[in-house]
Amino acid sequence: MTNNDILRSLRYTFDFGDDKMIALFGLGGKTVTRAEVSNWLKREEDPEYKGIYDKDLAYFLNGLIIDRRGKREGVEPVAEKTLTNNMIFQKLKIALNMKDDEILEILAKVNVNISKHELSAFFRKPTQDQYRLLKDQILRNFLRGIQMKYRPE
């Protein structure tokens, strides 16, 4: 799953306009233009398509967290240079203020049944033995599940 897919999915799920997208990047600490956002949202077949780097997606996700949860006291969040599916999943969990049961419920709606222990392994530090890499399929299904929850047809 590409960063552009994630950005497109979140834009659609929450029905963000260009101004809102630009504002979310700004909250995360990056100034972007409407053209940049537009090119990131285009399909790969489009000649003006541009891939979004991990760091830029991290700015967006940090902005989403600040928008939904408010600014934290103290140090501003730093945009990571590289993002893993686990980090994206963690940021979405924080932004949407979700508990484990809610995540499991959302995944169950899209026919992904995992245990609480399996879920917690995705949120552990990579240095821990119980840590598990989050596969694209689970992240894709989670994005589809939150789309069903926040944008019912």
Coordinates of N, CA and C in Angstrom, one line a residue:
M1 N 0.9 -1.2 0.0 CA 0.0 0.0 0.0 C 0.9 1.2 0.0
T2 N 0.6 2.1 -0.9 CA 1.5 3.3 -1.0 C 1.0 4.4 -0.1
N3 N 1.9 5.4 0.2 CA 1.5 6.5 1.0 C 0.4 7.3 0.3
N4 N 0.5 7.4 -1.0 CA -0.6 8.1 -1.8 C -1.9 7.4 -1.6
D5 N -2.0 6.1 -1.6 CA -3.2 5.4 -1.3 C -3.8 5.7 0.0
I6 N -2.9 5.8 1.0 CA -3.4 6.1 2.4 C -3.9 7.5 2.4
L7 N -3.2 8.5 1.8 CA -3.7 9.9 1.8 C -5.0 10.0 1.1
R8 N -5.2 9.4 -0.1 CA -6.4 9.4 -0.8 C -7.6 8.8 0.0
S9 N -7.3 7.7 0.7 CA -8.3 7.0 1.5 C -8.8 7.9 2.6
L10 N -7.8 8.5 3.3 CA -8.2 9.4 4.4 C -9.0 10.6 4.0
R11 N -8.5 11.2 2.8 CA -9.3 12.3 2.3 C -10.7 12.0 2.0
Y12 N -10.9 10.8 1.3 CA -12.2 10.4 1.0 C -13.1 10.1 2.2
T13 N -12.5 9.4 3.2 CA -13.2 8.9 4.4 C -13.7 10.1 5.1
F14 N -12.9 11.2 5.3 CA -13.3 12.3 6.1 C -13.8 13.5 5.3
D15 N -13.9 13.3 4.0 CA -14.4 14.3 3.0 C -13.6 15.6 3.2
F16 N -12.3 15.5 3.2 CA -11.4 16.7 3.3 C -11.3 17.4 2.0
G17 N -11.6 18.7 2.0 CA -11.3 19.5 0.8 C -9.8 19.9 0.7
D18 N -9.4 20.6 -0.4 CA -8.0 21.0 -0.5 C -7.6 21.9 0.6
D19 N -8.4 22.8 1.0 CA -8.0 23.8 2.1 C -7.8 23.0 3.4
K20 N -8.7 22.0 3.7 CA -8.5 21.3 4.9 C -7.2 20.4 4.9
M21 N -6.9 19.8 3.7 CA -5.7 19.1 3.5 C -4.5 19.9 3.8
I22 N -4.5 21.1 3.2 CA -3.4 22.0 3.4 C -3.2 22.4 4.8
A23 N -4.4 22.7 5.5 CA -4.4 23.0 6.9 C -3.8 21.9 7.8
L24 N -4.2 20.7 7.4 CA -3.7 19.5 8.2 C -2.1 19.4 8.1
F25 N -1.6 19.6 6.9 CA -0.2 19.5 6.7 C 0.4 20.7 7.5
G26 N -0.2 21.8 7.5 CA 0.3 23.0 8.3 C 0.3 22.7 9.8
L27 N -0.7 22.1 10.3 CA -0.8 21.7 11.7 C 0.4 20.8 12.1
G28 N 0.7 19.9 11.1 CA 1.8 18.9 11.3 C 3.2 19.6 11.2
G29 N 3.2 20.8 10.7 CA 4.5 21.5 10.6 C 5.1 21.6 9.2
K30 N 4.3 21.4 8.2 CA 4.8 21.5 6.8 C 3.9 22.4 6.0
T31 N 4.5 23.3 5.3 CA 3.7 24.2 4.4 C 3.7 23.5 3.0
V32 N 2.5 23.3 2.5 CA 2.4 22.7 1.2 C 1.5 23.6 0.3
T33 N 1.6 23.4 -1.0 CA 0.8 24.1 -1.9 C -0.4 23.2 -2.4
R34 N -1.4 23.9 -3.0 CA -2.6 23.1 -3.5 C -2.1 22.2 -4.6
A35 N -1.2 22.6 -5.4 CA -0.6 21.8 -6.5 C 0.0 20.5 -6.0
E36 N 0.8 20.7 -4.9 CA 1.5 19.5 -4.3 C 0.4 18.5 -3.9
V37 N -0.6 19.0 -3.1 CA -1.6 18.1 -2.6 C -2.3 17.5 -3.8
S38 N -2.7 18.2 -4.7 CA -3.4 17.7 -5.9 C -2.6 16.6 -6.6
N39 N -1.3 16.8 -6.8 CA -0.4 15.8 -7.4 C -0.3 14.5 -6.6
W40 N -0.3 14.7 -5.3 CA -0.2 13.5 -4.4 C -1.5 12.7 -4.5
L41 N -2.6 13.3 -4.7 CA -3.9 12.7 -4.7 C -4.2 12.0 -6.1
K42 N -3.4 12.4 -7.1 CA -3.7 11.8 -8.5 C -3.4 10.3 -8.5
R43 N -3.9 9.6 -9.5 CA -3.6 8.2 -9.7 C -2.3 8.1 -10.4
E44 N -1.7 6.9 -10.3 CA -0.3 6.7 -10.8 C -0.3 6.9 -12.3
E45 N -1.4 6.6 -13.0 CA -1.4 6.8 -14.5 C -1.3 8.2 -14.9
D46 N -1.7 9.1 -14.1 CA -1.7 10.6 -14.4 C -0.3 11.1 -14.5
P47 N 0.0 11.8 -15.6 CA 1.4 12.3 -15.8 C 1.9 13.3 -14.7
E48 N 0.9 13.9 -14.0 CA 1.3 14.9 -13.0 C 1.4 14.2 -11.6
Y49 N 1.2 12.9 -11.5 CA 1.2 12.2 -10.2 C 2.6 12.3 -9.6
K50 N 2.6 12.6 -8.3 CA 3.9 12.6 -7.5 C 3.7 11.7 -6.3
G51 N 4.7 10.9 -6.0 CA 4.7 10.1 -4.8 C 4.9 10.9 -3.6
I52 N 4.2 10.6 -2.5 CA 4.4 11.4 -1.3 C 5.4 10.6 -0.4
Y53 N 6.4 11.3 0.0 CA 7.4 10.7 0.9 C 6.9 10.4 2.3
D54 N 7.5 9.5 2.9 CA 7.1 9.1 4.3 C 7.1 10.3 5.2
K55 N 8.1 11.2 5.1 CA 8.1 12.3 6.0 C 6.9 13.2 5.8
D56 N 6.5 13.4 4.6 CA 5.4 14.3 4.3 C 4.1 13.7 4.8
L57 N 4.0 12.4 4.6 CA 2.8 11.7 5.1 C 2.8 11.8 6.7
A58 N 3.9 11.7 7.3 CA 4.0 11.8 8.7 C 3.6 13.2 9.2
Y59 N 3.9 14.3 8.4 CA 3.4 15.6 8.7 C 1.9 15.7 8.7
F60 N 1.3 15.0 7.6 CA -0.1 15.0 7.5 C -0.8 14.3 8.7
L61 N -0.2 13.1 9.0 CA -0.8 12.3 10.1 C -0.7 13.0 11.5
N62 N 0.5 13.7 11.7 CA 0.6 14.5 12.9 C -0.4 15.6 12.9
G63 N -0.6 16.3 11.8 CA -1.6 17.3 11.7 C -3.0 16.8 12.0
L64 N -3.3 15.6 11.5 CA -4.6 15.0 11.8 C -4.8 14.7 13.3
I65 N -3.7 14.3 13.9 CA -3.8 14.0 15.4 C -4.1 15.4 16.1
I66 N -3.3 16.4 15.7 CA -3.5 17.7 16.4 C -4.9 18.2 16.1
D67 N -5.4 18.1 14.9 CA -6.8 18.5 14.5 C -7.8 17.8 15.3
R68 N -7.7 16.5 15.5 CA -8.8 15.7 16.1 C -8.6 15.7 17.6
R69 N -7.4 15.8 18.2 CA -7.2 15.6 19.6 C -6.7 16.9 20.3
G70 N -6.3 17.9 19.5 CA -5.7 19.1 20.1 C -4.2 19.0 20.3
K71 N -3.6 20.1 20.5 CA -2.1 20.2 20.7 C -1.8 19.6 22.1
R72 N -0.7 18.9 22.1 CA -0.1 18.4 23.4 C 0.7 19.5 24.0
E73 N 0.8 19.4 25.3 CA 1.7 20.4 26.0 C 3.1 19.9 25.7
G74 N 4.0 20.9 25.7 CA 5.4 20.5 25.5 C 5.9 20.5 24.1
V75 N 6.7 19.5 23.8 CA 7.4 19.4 22.5 C 6.4 19.1 21.4
E76 N 6.6 19.7 20.2 CA 5.8 19.4 19.0 C 6.2 18.1 18.5
P77 N 5.3 17.3 17.9 CA 5.6 16.0 17.4 C 6.6 16.2 16.2
V78 N 7.5 15.3 16.1 CA 8.5 15.4 15.0 C 8.1 14.4 13.9
A79 N 8.1 14.8 12.6 CA 7.7 13.9 11.5 C 8.9 12.9 11.3
E80 N 8.5 11.7 11.3 CA 9.5 10.6 11.1 C 10.0 10.6 9.7
K81 N 11.3 10.3 9.4 CA 11.8 10.2 8.1 C 11.3 9.0 7.4
T82 N 11.1 7.9 8.1 CA 10.5 6.7 7.5 C 9.3 6.2 8.3
L83 N 8.3 5.8 7.6 CA 7.1 5.3 8.3 C 6.9 3.8 8.0
T84 N 6.5 3.1 9.0 CA 6.1 1.7 8.7 C 4.6 1.6 8.8
N85 N 4.0 0.6 8.4 CA 2.6 0.4 8.5 C 2.2 0.5 10.0
N86 N 3.0 -0.1 10.9 CA 2.8 0.0 12.3 C 2.7 1.4 12.8
M87 N 3.6 2.3 12.3 CA 3.5 3.7 12.8 C 2.3 4.4 12.2
I88 N 1.9 4.1 11.0 CA 0.7 4.7 10.4 C -0.5 4.3 11.2
F89 N -0.6 3.0 11.5 CA -1.7 2.4 12.3 C -1.8 3.1 13.6
Q90 N -0.6 3.2 14.3 CA -0.6 3.9 15.6 C -1.1 5.3 15.6
K91 N -0.6 6.1 14.5 CA -1.0 7.5 14.4 C -2.5 7.6 14.1
L92 N -3.1 6.7 13.3 CA -4.5 6.7 13.1 C -5.3 6.3 14.4
K93 N -4.8 5.4 15.1 CA -5.4 5.0 16.4 C -5.4 6.2 17.3
I94 N -4.4 7.0 17.4 CA -4.3 8.2 18.3 C -5.2 9.2 17.7
A95 N -5.2 9.5 16.4 CA -6.0 10.6 15.8 C -7.5 10.3 16.0
L96 N -7.9 9.1 15.9 CA -9.3 8.7 16.0 C -9.7 8.4 17.4
N97 N -8.7 8.5 18.3 CA -9.0 8.2 19.7 C -9.7 6.9 19.9
M98 N -9.1 5.8 19.4 CA -9.7 4.5 19.4 C -9.0 3.6 20.5
K99 N -9.9 2.8 21.1 CA -9.4 1.8 22.0 C -9.3 0.5 21.2
D100 N -8.6 -0.5 21.8 CA -8.4 -1.8 21.1 C -9.7 -2.4 20.7
D101 N -10.7 -2.4 21.5 CA -12.0 -3.0 21.2 C -12.6 -2.4 20.0
E102 N -12.5 -1.1 19.9 CA -13.1 -0.4 18.7 C -12.4 -0.8 17.4
I103 N -11.1 -0.9 17.5 CA -10.3 -1.3 16.3 C -10.7 -2.8 15.9
L104 N -10.8 -3.6 16.9 CA -11.1 -5.0 16.6 C -12.5 -5.1 16.0
E105 N -13.4 -4.2 16.5 CA -14.8 -4.2 15.9 C -14.8 -3.7 14.5
I106 N -14.0 -2.7 14.2 CA -13.9 -2.2 12.8 C -13.3 -3.2 11.9
L107 N -12.2 -3.9 12.3 CA -11.6 -5.0 11.5 C -12.6 -6.1 11.3
A108 N -13.4 -6.4 12.3 CA -14.4 -7.5 12.2 C -15.4 -7.2 11.1
K109 N -15.8 -5.9 11.0 CA -16.8 -5.5 10.0 C -16.3 -5.7 8.6
V110 N -15.0 -5.8 8.4 CA -14.4 -6.1 7.1 C -13.8 -7.5 7.0
N111 N -14.3 -8.3 7.9 CA -14.0 -9.8 7.9 C -12.5 -10.0 8.2
V112 N -11.9 -9.2 9.1 CA -10.5 -9.5 9.6 C -10.7 -9.8 11.1
N113 N -10.5 -11.0 11.4 CA -10.6 -11.3 12.8 C -9.2 -11.7 13.4
I114 N -8.8 -10.8 14.3 CA -7.5 -11.0 15.0 C -7.8 -10.8 16.5
S115 N -7.0 -11.4 17.3 CA -7.1 -11.3 18.8 C -6.6 -10.0 19.3
K116 N -6.9 -9.8 20.5 CA -6.4 -8.6 21.2 C -4.9 -8.6 21.3
H117 N -4.4 -9.8 21.6 CA -2.9 -10.0 21.7 C -2.2 -9.8 20.4
E118 N -2.8 -10.2 19.3 CA -2.2 -9.9 18.0 C -2.2 -8.4 17.7
L119 N -3.3 -7.8 18.0 CA -3.4 -6.3 17.8 C -2.4 -5.6 18.6
S120 N -2.2 -6.0 19.9 CA -1.2 -5.3 20.7 C 0.2 -5.5 20.2
A121 N 0.4 -6.6 19.5 CA 1.8 -6.8 19.0 C 2.1 -5.8 17.9
F122 N 1.1 -5.2 17.2 CA 1.4 -4.2 16.2 C 1.8 -2.9 16.8
F123 N 1.4 -2.6 18.1 CA 1.7 -1.3 18.7 C 2.9 -1.4 19.7
R124 N 3.6 -2.5 19.7 CA 4.8 -2.6 20.6 C 6.0 -2.0 19.9
K125 N 7.0 -1.8 20.7 CA 8.3 -1.3 20.1 C 8.9 -2.4 19.3
P126 N 9.6 -2.1 18.2 CA 10.2 -3.1 17.3 C 11.3 -3.9 18.1
T127 N 11.8 -3.4 19.1 CA 12.8 -4.2 19.9 C 12.2 -5.3 20.8
Q128 N 10.9 -5.2 21.0 CA 10.3 -6.3 21.9 C 10.1 -7.6 21.1
D129 N 10.2 -8.7 21.8 CA 10.0 -10.0 21.2 C 8.6 -10.2 20.6
Q130 N 7.6 -9.6 21.2 CA 6.2 -9.8 20.8 C 5.8 -8.9 19.6
Y131 N 6.7 -8.0 19.2 CA 6.4 -7.1 18.1 C 6.1 -7.8 16.8
R132 N 5.1 -7.4 16.1 CA 4.8 -8.0 14.7 C 4.7 -6.9 13.7
L133 N 5.2 -7.1 12.5 CA 5.0 -6.2 11.4 C 3.6 -6.2 10.9
L134 N 3.0 -5.0 10.7 CA 1.7 -4.9 10.2 C 1.7 -5.0 8.7
K135 N 1.0 -6.0 8.2 CA 1.0 -6.2 6.7 C 0.0 -5.2 6.0
D136 N 0.3 -5.0 4.8 CA -0.5 -4.0 4.0 C -2.0 -4.4 4.0
Q137 N -2.3 -5.7 4.0 CA -3.6 -6.2 3.9 C -4.4 -5.7 5.1
I138 N -3.8 -5.8 6.3 CA -4.6 -5.4 7.5 C -4.8 -3.9 7.5
L139 N -3.7 -3.1 7.1 CA -3.8 -1.6 7.1 C -4.9 -1.2 6.1
R140 N -4.9 -1.9 4.9 CA -5.9 -1.6 3.9 C -7.3 -1.9 4.4
N141 N -7.5 -3.0 5.1 CA -8.8 -3.4 5.6 C -9.2 -2.4 6.7
F142 N -8.2 -2.0 7.5 CA -8.6 -1.0 8.6 C -9.0 0.3 8.0
L143 N -8.4 0.8 6.9 CA -8.8 2.0 6.3 C -10.2 1.9 5.7
R144 N -10.4 0.7 5.1 CA -11.8 0.4 4.6 C -12.8 0.4 5.7
G145 N -12.4 -0.2 6.8 CA -13.3 -0.2 8.0 C -13.7 1.2 8.5
I146 N -12.7 2.0 8.6 CA -13.0 3.4 9.2 C -13.8 4.2 8.1
Q147 N -13.6 3.8 6.9 CA -14.4 4.5 5.8 C -15.8 4.1 6.0
M148 N -16.1 2.8 6.3 CA -17.5 2.3 6.6 C -18.1 3.0 7.8
K149 N -17.2 3.2 8.8 CA -17.7 3.8 10.0 C -18.0 5.3 9.9
Y150 N -17.0 6.1 9.3 CA -17.1 7.5 9.2 C -17.8 8.1 8.0
R151 N -18.0 7.2 7.0 CA -18.6 7.7 5.8 C -19.5 6.6 5.2
P152 N -20.6 6.3 6.0 CA -21.5 5.2 5.5 C -22.2 5.7 4.2
E153 N -22.4 4.7 3.4 CA -23.1 5.1 2.1 C -24.5 5.2 2.3

